[in-house]
């Protein structure tokens, strides 16, 4: 049992778990804000455009035995709108982060080595070769790779 508790403590103290916990708390708060925006701001505007229909009242009643059951498709429509808003915000955040990362990478060159080539026939030759294996020309100096900046 002690080993289990030590492993659990090590798991909890990892940075990833703490980051995930913070993300869940912020996500929960963000969801409450999005719910309020959709229910209190967007749905009344949409309702006004479609003739004053309250989406939470939109139900399909199914008569079953002693009581009536209802499919609340209006609530589903609200949930879909909430999902689309959250997806849009996450997309915009990821797009912004990608743009910031690409902006941070500007000005930094990446160097790449290119295999040596014969100056006469332009075929690739082995590093250190003094003669081209393709055209048999004698190279002015032993072949060495070139560094190219991207």
XYZ file of C-alpha atoms in Angstrom:
150
model
C 0.000 0.000 0.000
C 2.894 2.357 0.780
C 4.413 1.790 -2.675
C 1.048 2.546 -4.260
C 0.789 5.842 -2.360
C 4.357 6.794 -3.349
C 3.605 6.087 -7.007
C 0.389 8.096 -6.766
C 2.252 11.013 -5.147
C 4.882 10.903 -7.915
C 2.113 10.845 -10.536
C 0.341 13.853 -9.013
C 3.559 15.867 -8.721
C 4.330 15.577 -12.412
C 3.998 18.821 -14.332
C 1.596 17.313 -16.859
C -0.984 16.413 -14.232
C -0.894 19.868 -12.671
C -1.177 21.495 -16.111
C -4.124 19.253 -16.898
C -5.813 20.127 -13.607
C -5.430 23.842 -14.297
C -6.786 23.347 -17.827
C -9.846 21.498 -16.507
C -10.618 24.247 -13.974
C -10.202 26.993 -16.582
C -12.217 24.956 -19.090
C -15.051 24.568 -16.595
C -15.130 28.300 -15.945
C -14.962 29.002 -19.678
C -17.858 26.595 -20.271
C -19.978 28.489 -17.755
C -19.213 31.738 -19.588
C -20.056 30.213 -22.972
C -23.300 28.754 -21.563
C -24.283 32.207 -20.329
C -23.372 33.856 -23.639
C -25.406 31.319 -25.599
C -28.458 31.208 -23.274
C -28.580 34.904 -22.333
C -27.296 36.659 -25.453
C -27.334 34.514 -28.586
C -30.475 32.403 -28.146
C -32.759 35.416 -27.483
C -31.444 37.074 -30.666
C -31.941 33.868 -32.675
C -35.378 33.469 -31.096
C -36.332 37.007 -32.141
C -35.375 36.244 -35.760
C -37.448 33.047 -35.907
C -40.606 34.505 -34.396
C -40.071 34.601 -30.640
C -39.736 30.846 -30.120
C -38.079 29.865 -26.840
C -35.651 27.047 -27.623
C -35.964 25.481 -24.174
C -39.703 25.022 -24.863
C -39.047 23.143 -28.111
C -39.938 19.532 -27.273
C -41.290 16.510 -29.042
C -43.762 14.750 -26.735
C -43.981 10.969 -26.805
C -47.050 9.525 -25.090
C -46.040 6.422 -23.162
C -48.282 4.663 -20.651
C -48.847 6.595 -17.419
C -46.702 9.662 -18.197
C -45.565 11.678 -21.129
C -41.913 11.693 -22.175
C -40.388 14.468 -24.199
C -37.361 14.876 -26.416
C -36.032 18.373 -25.699
C -34.486 19.087 -29.083
C -34.422 22.820 -28.350
C -31.897 22.196 -25.569
C -29.898 20.094 -28.028
C -29.803 22.984 -30.499
C -28.489 25.233 -27.702
C -25.821 22.649 -26.822
C -24.723 22.443 -30.471
C -24.389 26.232 -30.619
C -22.359 26.171 -27.383
C -20.080 23.494 -28.841
C -19.540 25.492 -32.023
C -18.618 28.609 -30.044
C -16.145 26.683 -27.879
C -14.660 25.003 -30.976
C -14.310 28.406 -32.670
C -12.550 29.913 -29.650
C -10.179 26.927 -29.347
C -9.458 27.173 -33.091
C -8.665 30.875 -32.783
C -6.391 30.254 -29.784
C -4.485 27.467 -31.575
C -4.225 29.587 -34.729
C -2.869 32.500 -32.681
C -0.336 30.266 -30.924
C 0.835 28.841 -34.249
C 1.236 32.346 -35.645
C 3.249 33.417 -32.583
C 5.482 30.347 -32.928
C 6.101 31.004 -36.624
C 6.812 34.656 -35.817
C 9.323 33.568 -33.158
C 11.063 31.302 -35.681
C 11.584 34.119 -38.213
C 15.154 35.170 -38.661
C 16.479 31.837 -37.464
C 18.127 29.908 -40.253
C 18.290 26.165 -40.369
C 21.493 24.768 -41.800
C 21.517 21.653 -43.891
C 24.457 19.735 -45.298
C 24.349 18.884 -48.963
C 26.276 15.940 -50.396
C 29.335 16.838 -52.520
C 28.912 16.956 -56.302
C 31.365 16.833 -59.198
C 31.861 20.346 -60.652
C 32.064 18.873 -64.189
C 29.241 16.341 -64.514
C 27.296 17.514 -61.426
C 26.835 13.941 -60.190
C 27.053 13.174 -56.492
C 30.452 11.927 -55.334
C 31.606 10.330 -52.112
C 32.934 12.610 -49.411
C 36.733 12.833 -49.587
C 36.903 11.596 -53.213
C 39.653 13.069 -55.414
C 38.224 11.711 -58.678
C 34.608 11.520 -59.904
C 33.345 7.961 -60.245
C 30.933 9.001 -63.004
C 33.024 11.071 -65.426
C 36.477 10.115 -64.010
C 37.504 13.791 -63.877
C 40.101 14.729 -61.296
C 38.549 16.980 -58.684
C 40.363 20.231 -57.806
C 40.235 19.281 -54.087
C 38.856 16.378 -52.079
C 35.045 16.415 -52.151
C 33.379 17.785 -49.044
C 29.732 18.477 -48.226
C 28.435 22.035 -48.459
C 26.388 23.763 -45.768
C 23.214 25.379 -47.085
C 21.090 27.782 -45.020
C 17.339 27.382 -45.417
